[in-house]
Every structure is written in C-alpha cells, then in structure tokens.
Amino acid sequence: MFRRPAFSQEEQYSLPACLYQRYAVKLFSYVCRHVSTREDAEDLLLEVFLALLEHEHTLAARSEDEQRAWLWTVARNKVIDFHKRLARRQQTNPFQQASEVVDDERNTPEAVLLQKEDYHHLHSFVQSLPAKQQEVLQLHFGCGLNCVEIAAVVRKREGAVRTMLSRTLNRLRTMYRNRGTN
C-alpha cells in the first residue's frame, strides 16, 4: 500500500500538502493501474506533484473542484506521456498484461476456473471497447470519480460522460449475456 509521509503542522496547511493528503492515494492507484511497475507509478506521482508545485500560485486562485480536475488531468497526461516514451523505445505495452484472479482456498477448483473464465470474458469485452470508453470506466469504477469529475478530466460535458458511461455499461451487459451464443 502506498504510504503518505508525515507532515509538520505548517506543511499541512500549504496547498500542495493539502492536495497531496486528499488525492495522492487515489492518484497513485490510478497510475498503478496504467503502468507495469510500482516504481514507475511512484515516479509519475512525483511528476504530478512537481507540476503542482510549479503551478501552485495559479491553482491557489481556483476552486477545489478545479484543483481536483487539474490534478487528474495532469496524472492522465503523465500516464499518456509515459506510454509514448515506452512506445518510442519499442517496449511491450503493460495494458496487455492481464492480472490473474487470486485463488481463494474456500473456492473449489471448478469455481476458480469459472471465475477466471468470467474474468477473461469481461476483460476481453472491456478491451474491445474504444479507448475513451475504457478510460471513463477506469475513472468511474477504478478511481471512484463521479461524472462531473470525469467530465473535467476528459474534457467533455457532464451529460456526454453520463451518456457514454450508461451506453458502455449497457453494451458490456449485452456482450456478457450473449457470450455463450457466439
């Protein structure tokens, strides 16, 4: 688990420290899901908060929602930049690495196999979605952002995000129901 360092009382009241306290764990979780190593995730989180320090004065004049949206946008952009750098070096794409379902001793081998099969189907269905729909799902379910926050991160209207999320979930339900008929 990612641990926040302790701050002195003076540091707790600075804008970067407050934003770090509020959002570092969720941002770290988001970044971890998009990079292959914990060290890369820590480096990207550091880059996000270094950018915050560089823009502290302009962010101080913004509302809390605008500050949060700015942080998520920067984190998203840092992840995108990271993958662009990887592509230039012609390395493998970490998004292709699927995580394994943890075997629970209480489950029978058959139940574990069925659970893995269901996970594989769902993973392949999500991977078949357009990148923007995948990102909206990740931000909503993986990071716990609501539609207003997602709209600020992906730079779309809230209504467009709600519609996209609803249609994406309906599409996944249909794909999942029809998985045995193909």
PDB file of C-alpha atoms in Angstrom:
ATOM      1  CA  MET A   1       0.000   0.000   0.000  1.00  0.00           C
ATOM      2  CA  PHE A   2       1.208   3.474  -0.803  1.00  0.00           C
ATOM      3  CA  ARG A   3       2.027   5.429   2.363  1.00  0.00           C
ATOM      4  CA  ARG A   4       1.854   9.164   2.773  1.00  0.00           C
ATOM      5  CA  PRO A   5       4.754  10.786   4.589  1.00  0.00           C
ATOM      6  CA  ALA A   6       4.026  12.675   7.775  1.00  0.00           C
ATOM      7  CA  PHE A   7       3.835  16.453   7.501  1.00  0.00           C
ATOM      8  CA  SER A   8       4.606  19.090  10.070  1.00  0.00           C
ATOM      9  CA  GLN A   9       1.734  21.360  11.126  1.00  0.00           C
ATOM     10  CA  GLU A  10       2.998  24.191   8.893  1.00  0.00           C
ATOM     11  CA  GLU A  11       3.141  21.946   5.825  1.00  0.00           C
ATOM     12  CA  GLN A  12      -0.370  20.586   6.395  1.00  0.00           C
ATOM     13  CA  TYR A  13      -1.869  23.945   5.545  1.00  0.00           C
ATOM     14  CA  SER A  14       0.012  24.628   2.290  1.00  0.00           C
ATOM     15  CA  LEU A  15      -1.936  23.975  -0.905  1.00  0.00           C
ATOM     16  CA  PRO A  16       0.369  21.225  -2.232  1.00  0.00           C
ATOM     17  CA  ALA A  17       0.346  19.424   1.115  1.00  0.00           C
ATOM     18  CA  CYS A  18      -3.438  19.602   1.377  1.00  0.00           C
ATOM     19  CA  LEU A  19      -3.926  18.340  -2.163  1.00  0.00           C
ATOM     20  CA  TYR A  20      -1.379  15.616  -1.579  1.00  0.00           C
ATOM     21  CA  GLN A  21      -3.182  14.486   1.573  1.00  0.00           C
ATOM     22  CA  ARG A  22      -6.534  14.420  -0.233  1.00  0.00           C
ATOM     23  CA  TYR A  23      -5.640  12.871  -3.576  1.00  0.00           C
ATOM     24  CA  ALA A  24      -2.268  11.095  -3.506  1.00  0.00           C
ATOM     25  CA  VAL A  25      -3.624   7.637  -2.689  1.00  0.00           C
ATOM     26  CA  LYS A  26      -6.309   7.693  -5.398  1.00  0.00           C
ATOM     27  CA  LEU A  27      -3.953   9.186  -7.954  1.00  0.00           C
ATOM     28  CA  PHE A  28      -1.353   6.571  -7.105  1.00  0.00           C
ATOM     29  CA  SER A  29      -3.930   3.816  -7.516  1.00  0.00           C
ATOM     30  CA  TYR A  30      -4.935   5.228 -10.897  1.00  0.00           C
ATOM     31  CA  VAL A  31      -1.331   5.459 -12.077  1.00  0.00           C
ATOM     32  CA  CYS A  32      -0.524   1.942 -10.797  1.00  0.00           C
ATOM     33  CA  ARG A  33      -3.254   0.508 -12.998  1.00  0.00           C
ATOM     34  CA  HIS A  34      -1.685   2.102 -16.047  1.00  0.00           C
ATOM     35  CA  VAL A  35       1.998   1.282 -15.601  1.00  0.00           C
ATOM     36  CA  SER A  36       3.791  -2.007 -15.150  1.00  0.00           C
ATOM     37  CA  THR A  37       5.868  -1.309 -12.041  1.00  0.00           C
ATOM     38  CA  ARG A  38       5.317   0.317  -8.705  1.00  0.00           C
ATOM     39  CA  GLU A  39       8.497   2.349  -9.173  1.00  0.00           C
ATOM     40  CA  ASP A  40       7.163   3.850 -12.411  1.00  0.00           C
ATOM     41  CA  ALA A  41       3.908   4.711 -10.656  1.00  0.00           C
ATOM     42  CA  GLU A  42       5.788   6.409  -7.827  1.00  0.00           C
ATOM     43  CA  ASP A  43       7.840   8.391 -10.354  1.00  0.00           C
ATOM     44  CA  LEU A  44       4.726   9.517 -12.222  1.00  0.00           C
ATOM     45  CA  LEU A  45       3.005  10.539  -8.990  1.00  0.00           C
ATOM     46  CA  LEU A  46       6.083  12.562  -8.114  1.00  0.00           C
ATOM     47  CA  GLU A  47       5.912  14.254 -11.528  1.00  0.00           C
ATOM     48  CA  VAL A  48       2.248  15.153 -10.910  1.00  0.00           C
ATOM     49  CA  PHE A  49       3.044  16.827  -7.609  1.00  0.00           C
ATOM     50  CA  LEU A  50       6.139  18.542  -9.003  1.00  0.00           C
ATOM     51  CA  ALA A  51       3.852  20.053 -11.637  1.00  0.00           C
ATOM     52  CA  LEU A  52       1.564  21.110  -8.794  1.00  0.00           C
ATOM     53  CA  LEU A  53       4.456  22.901  -7.102  1.00  0.00           C
ATOM     54  CA  GLU A  54       5.267  24.690 -10.368  1.00  0.00           C
ATOM     55  CA  HIS A  55       1.657  25.867 -10.735  1.00  0.00           C
ATOM     56  CA  GLU A  56       0.838  26.407  -7.067  1.00  0.00           C
ATOM     57  CA  HIS A  57       0.141  30.142  -7.423  1.00  0.00           C
ATOM     58  CA  THR A  58      -2.279  29.749 -10.322  1.00  0.00           C
ATOM     59  CA  LEU A  59      -4.037  26.823  -8.632  1.00  0.00           C
ATOM     60  CA  ALA A  60      -4.496  28.738  -5.396  1.00  0.00           C
ATOM     61  CA  ALA A  61      -6.979  31.009  -7.171  1.00  0.00           C
ATOM     62  CA  ARG A  62      -9.052  28.081  -8.444  1.00  0.00           C
ATOM     63  CA  SER A  63     -11.931  26.282  -6.732  1.00  0.00           C
ATOM     64  CA  GLU A  64     -11.428  22.920  -5.064  1.00  0.00           C
ATOM     65  CA  ASP A  65     -13.222  21.148  -7.945  1.00  0.00           C
ATOM     66  CA  GLU A  66     -10.973  22.862 -10.487  1.00  0.00           C
ATOM     67  CA  GLN A  67      -7.887  21.905  -8.471  1.00  0.00           C
ATOM     68  CA  ARG A  68      -9.004  18.260  -8.332  1.00  0.00           C
ATOM     69  CA  ALA A  69      -9.776  18.230 -12.064  1.00  0.00           C
ATOM     70  CA  TRP A  70      -6.376  19.789 -12.774  1.00  0.00           C
ATOM     71  CA  LEU A  71      -4.607  17.074 -10.751  1.00  0.00           C
ATOM     72  CA  TRP A  72      -6.477  14.257 -12.504  1.00  0.00           C
ATOM     73  CA  THR A  73      -5.797  15.797 -15.903  1.00  0.00           C
ATOM     74  CA  VAL A  74      -2.089  16.102 -15.126  1.00  0.00           C
ATOM     75  CA  ALA A  75      -1.991  12.481 -13.888  1.00  0.00           C
ATOM     76  CA  ARG A  76      -3.757  11.301 -17.030  1.00  0.00           C
ATOM     77  CA  ASN A  77      -1.352  13.278 -19.226  1.00  0.00           C
ATOM     78  CA  LYS A  78       1.690  11.957 -17.340  1.00  0.00           C
ATOM     79  CA  VAL A  79       0.488   8.378 -17.931  1.00  0.00           C
ATOM     80  CA  ILE A  80      -0.042   9.130 -21.633  1.00  0.00           C
ATOM     81  CA  ASP A  81       3.426  10.693 -21.899  1.00  0.00           C
ATOM     82  CA  PHE A  82       4.929   7.687 -20.120  1.00  0.00           C
ATOM     83  CA  HIS A  83       3.430   5.300 -22.663  1.00  0.00           C
ATOM     84  CA  LYS A  84       4.533   7.463 -25.560  1.00  0.00           C
ATOM     85  CA  ARG A  85       8.090   7.277 -24.246  1.00  0.00           C
ATOM     86  CA  LEU A  86       7.781   3.497 -23.918  1.00  0.00           C
ATOM     87  CA  ALA A  87       6.467   3.166 -27.457  1.00  0.00           C
ATOM     88  CA  ARG A  88       9.436   5.140 -28.752  1.00  0.00           C
ATOM     89  CA  ARG A  89      11.726   2.655 -27.060  1.00  0.00           C
ATOM     90  CA  GLN A  90       9.683  -0.187 -28.589  1.00  0.00           C
ATOM     91  CA  GLN A  91       8.913  -1.925 -25.329  1.00  0.00           C
ATOM     92  CA  THR A  92       5.875  -4.088 -24.628  1.00  0.00           C
ATOM     93  CA  ASN A  93       2.604  -2.483 -23.688  1.00  0.00           C
ATOM     94  CA  PRO A  94       1.722  -3.050 -19.993  1.00  0.00           C
ATOM     95  CA  PHE A  95      -2.007  -2.811 -20.795  1.00  0.00           C
ATOM     96  CA  GLN A  96      -1.732  -6.219 -22.464  1.00  0.00           C
ATOM     97  CA  GLN A  97      -0.751  -7.841 -19.201  1.00  0.00           C
ATOM     98  CA  ALA A  98      -3.890  -9.199 -17.558  1.00  0.00           C
ATOM     99  CA  SER A  99      -3.804  -9.764 -13.820  1.00  0.00           C
ATOM    100  CA  GLU A 100      -4.580 -13.206 -12.507  1.00  0.00           C
ATOM    101  CA  VAL A 101      -7.532 -13.935 -10.260  1.00  0.00           C
ATOM    102  CA  VAL A 102      -6.289 -14.733  -6.773  1.00  0.00           C
ATOM    103  CA  ASP A 103      -7.102 -18.288  -5.815  1.00  0.00           C
ATOM    104  CA  ASP A 104      -9.146 -18.467  -2.653  1.00  0.00           C
ATOM    105  CA  GLU A 105      -8.775 -21.680  -0.668  1.00  0.00           C
ATOM    106  CA  ARG A 106     -12.532 -21.658   0.025  1.00  0.00           C
ATOM    107  CA  ASN A 107     -13.259 -21.982  -3.711  1.00  0.00           C
ATOM    108  CA  THR A 108     -13.317 -25.295  -5.442  1.00  0.00           C
ATOM    109  CA  PRO A 109     -11.102 -25.751  -8.496  1.00  0.00           C
ATOM    110  CA  GLU A 110     -14.220 -25.633 -10.676  1.00  0.00           C
ATOM    111  CA  ALA A 111     -15.374 -22.334  -9.127  1.00  0.00           C
ATOM    112  CA  VAL A 112     -11.915 -20.827  -9.591  1.00  0.00           C
ATOM    113  CA  LEU A 113     -11.864 -21.939 -13.220  1.00  0.00           C
ATOM    114  CA  LEU A 114     -15.337 -20.458 -13.850  1.00  0.00           C
ATOM    115  CA  GLN A 115     -14.333 -17.241 -12.126  1.00  0.00           C
ATOM    116  CA  LYS A 116     -11.197 -16.988 -14.291  1.00  0.00           C
ATOM    117  CA  GLU A 117     -13.241 -17.667 -17.402  1.00  0.00           C
ATOM    118  CA  ASP A 118     -15.751 -14.938 -16.449  1.00  0.00           C
ATOM    119  CA  TYR A 119     -12.891 -12.553 -15.742  1.00  0.00           C
ATOM    120  CA  HIS A 120     -11.299 -13.375 -19.090  1.00  0.00           C
ATOM    121  CA  HIS A 121     -14.583 -12.704 -20.913  1.00  0.00           C
ATOM    122  CA  LEU A 122     -15.152  -9.420 -19.118  1.00  0.00           C
ATOM    123  CA  HIS A 123     -11.547  -8.343 -19.685  1.00  0.00           C
ATOM    124  CA  SER A 124     -11.766  -9.111 -23.399  1.00  0.00           C
ATOM    125  CA  PHE A 125     -15.085  -7.245 -23.652  1.00  0.00           C
ATOM    126  CA  VAL A 126     -13.621  -4.181 -21.946  1.00  0.00           C
ATOM    127  CA  GLN A 127     -10.514  -4.375 -24.154  1.00  0.00           C
ATOM    128  CA  SER A 128     -12.745  -4.395 -27.247  1.00  0.00           C
ATOM    129  CA  LEU A 129     -14.264  -1.046 -26.246  1.00  0.00           C
ATOM    130  CA  PRO A 130     -12.878   2.208 -27.659  1.00  0.00           C
ATOM    131  CA  ALA A 131     -10.099   3.758 -25.565  1.00  0.00           C
ATOM    132  CA  LYS A 132     -12.277   6.677 -24.408  1.00  0.00           C
ATOM    133  CA  GLN A 133     -14.939   4.280 -23.046  1.00  0.00           C
ATOM    134  CA  GLN A 134     -12.260   2.234 -21.296  1.00  0.00           C
ATOM    135  CA  GLU A 135     -10.881   5.394 -19.720  1.00  0.00           C
ATOM    136  CA  VAL A 136     -14.321   6.517 -18.488  1.00  0.00           C
ATOM    137  CA  LEU A 137     -14.924   3.077 -16.940  1.00  0.00           C
ATOM    138  CA  GLN A 138     -11.488   3.189 -15.276  1.00  0.00           C
ATOM    139  CA  LEU A 139     -12.030   6.665 -13.864  1.00  0.00           C
ATOM    140  CA  HIS A 140     -15.511   5.813 -12.581  1.00  0.00           C
ATOM    141  CA  PHE A 141     -15.053   2.319 -11.173  1.00  0.00           C
ATOM    142  CA  GLY A 142     -11.298   2.206 -10.621  1.00  0.00           C
ATOM    143  CA  CYS A 143     -10.784   5.687  -9.204  1.00  0.00           C
ATOM    144  CA  GLY A 144     -14.242   6.385  -7.805  1.00  0.00           C
ATOM    145  CA  LEU A 145     -14.752   9.628  -9.715  1.00  0.00           C
ATOM    146  CA  ASN A 146     -18.259  10.857 -10.414  1.00  0.00           C
ATOM    147  CA  CYS A 147     -19.447  12.055 -13.826  1.00  0.00           C
ATOM    148  CA  VAL A 148     -18.698  15.723 -13.058  1.00  0.00           C
ATOM    149  CA  GLU A 149     -15.111  14.897 -12.122  1.00  0.00           C
ATOM    150  CA  ILE A 150     -14.667  12.583 -15.105  1.00  0.00           C
ATOM    151  CA  ALA A 151     -16.007  15.289 -17.426  1.00  0.00           C
ATOM    152  CA  ALA A 152     -13.344  17.681 -16.174  1.00  0.00           C
ATOM    153  CA  VAL A 153     -10.580  15.103 -16.662  1.00  0.00           C
ATOM    154  CA  VAL A 154     -11.562  14.010 -20.177  1.00  0.00           C
ATOM    155  CA  ARG A 155     -12.722  17.491 -21.177  1.00  0.00           C
ATOM    156  CA  LYS A 156     -16.272  16.578 -22.123  1.00  0.00           C
ATOM    157  CA  ARG A 157     -19.650  17.779 -20.900  1.00  0.00           C
ATOM    158  CA  GLU A 158     -21.097  16.019 -17.870  1.00  0.00           C
ATOM    159  CA  GLY A 159     -24.122  14.868 -19.888  1.00  0.00           C
ATOM    160  CA  ALA A 160     -21.858  13.363 -22.543  1.00  0.00           C
ATOM    161  CA  VAL A 161     -19.947  11.448 -19.866  1.00  0.00           C
ATOM    162  CA  ARG A 162     -23.178  10.168 -18.271  1.00  0.00           C
ATOM    163  CA  THR A 163     -24.460   9.025 -21.667  1.00  0.00           C
ATOM    164  CA  MET A 164     -21.139   7.387 -22.547  1.00  0.00           C
ATOM    165  CA  LEU A 165     -20.979   5.573 -19.200  1.00  0.00           C
ATOM    166  CA  SER A 166     -24.573   4.357 -19.477  1.00  0.00           C
ATOM    167  CA  ARG A 167     -24.194   3.164 -23.062  1.00  0.00           C
ATOM    168  CA  THR A 168     -20.882   1.488 -22.268  1.00  0.00           C
ATOM    169  CA  LEU A 169     -22.371  -0.426 -19.328  1.00  0.00           C
ATOM    170  CA  ASN A 170     -25.394  -1.470 -21.416  1.00  0.00           C
ATOM    171  CA  ARG A 171     -23.045  -2.630 -24.186  1.00  0.00           C
ATOM    172  CA  LEU A 172     -20.982  -4.665 -21.708  1.00  0.00           C
ATOM    173  CA  ARG A 173     -24.147  -6.245 -20.247  1.00  0.00           C
ATOM    174  CA  THR A 174     -25.307  -7.242 -23.723  1.00  0.00           C
ATOM    175  CA  MET A 175     -21.891  -8.642 -24.633  1.00  0.00           C
ATOM    176  CA  TYR A 176     -21.746 -10.592 -21.365  1.00  0.00           C
ATOM    177  CA  ARG A 177     -25.267 -12.033 -21.801  1.00  0.00           C
ATOM    178  CA  ASN A 178     -24.522 -13.059 -25.384  1.00  0.00           C
ATOM    179  CA  ARG A 179     -21.095 -14.562 -24.682  1.00  0.00           C
ATOM    180  CA  GLY A 180     -22.318 -18.161 -24.937  1.00  0.00           C
ATOM    181  CA  THR A 181     -24.395 -17.698 -28.083  1.00  0.00           C
ATOM    182  CA  ASN A 182     -21.462 -16.875 -30.408  1.00  0.00           C
TER     183      ASN A 182
END
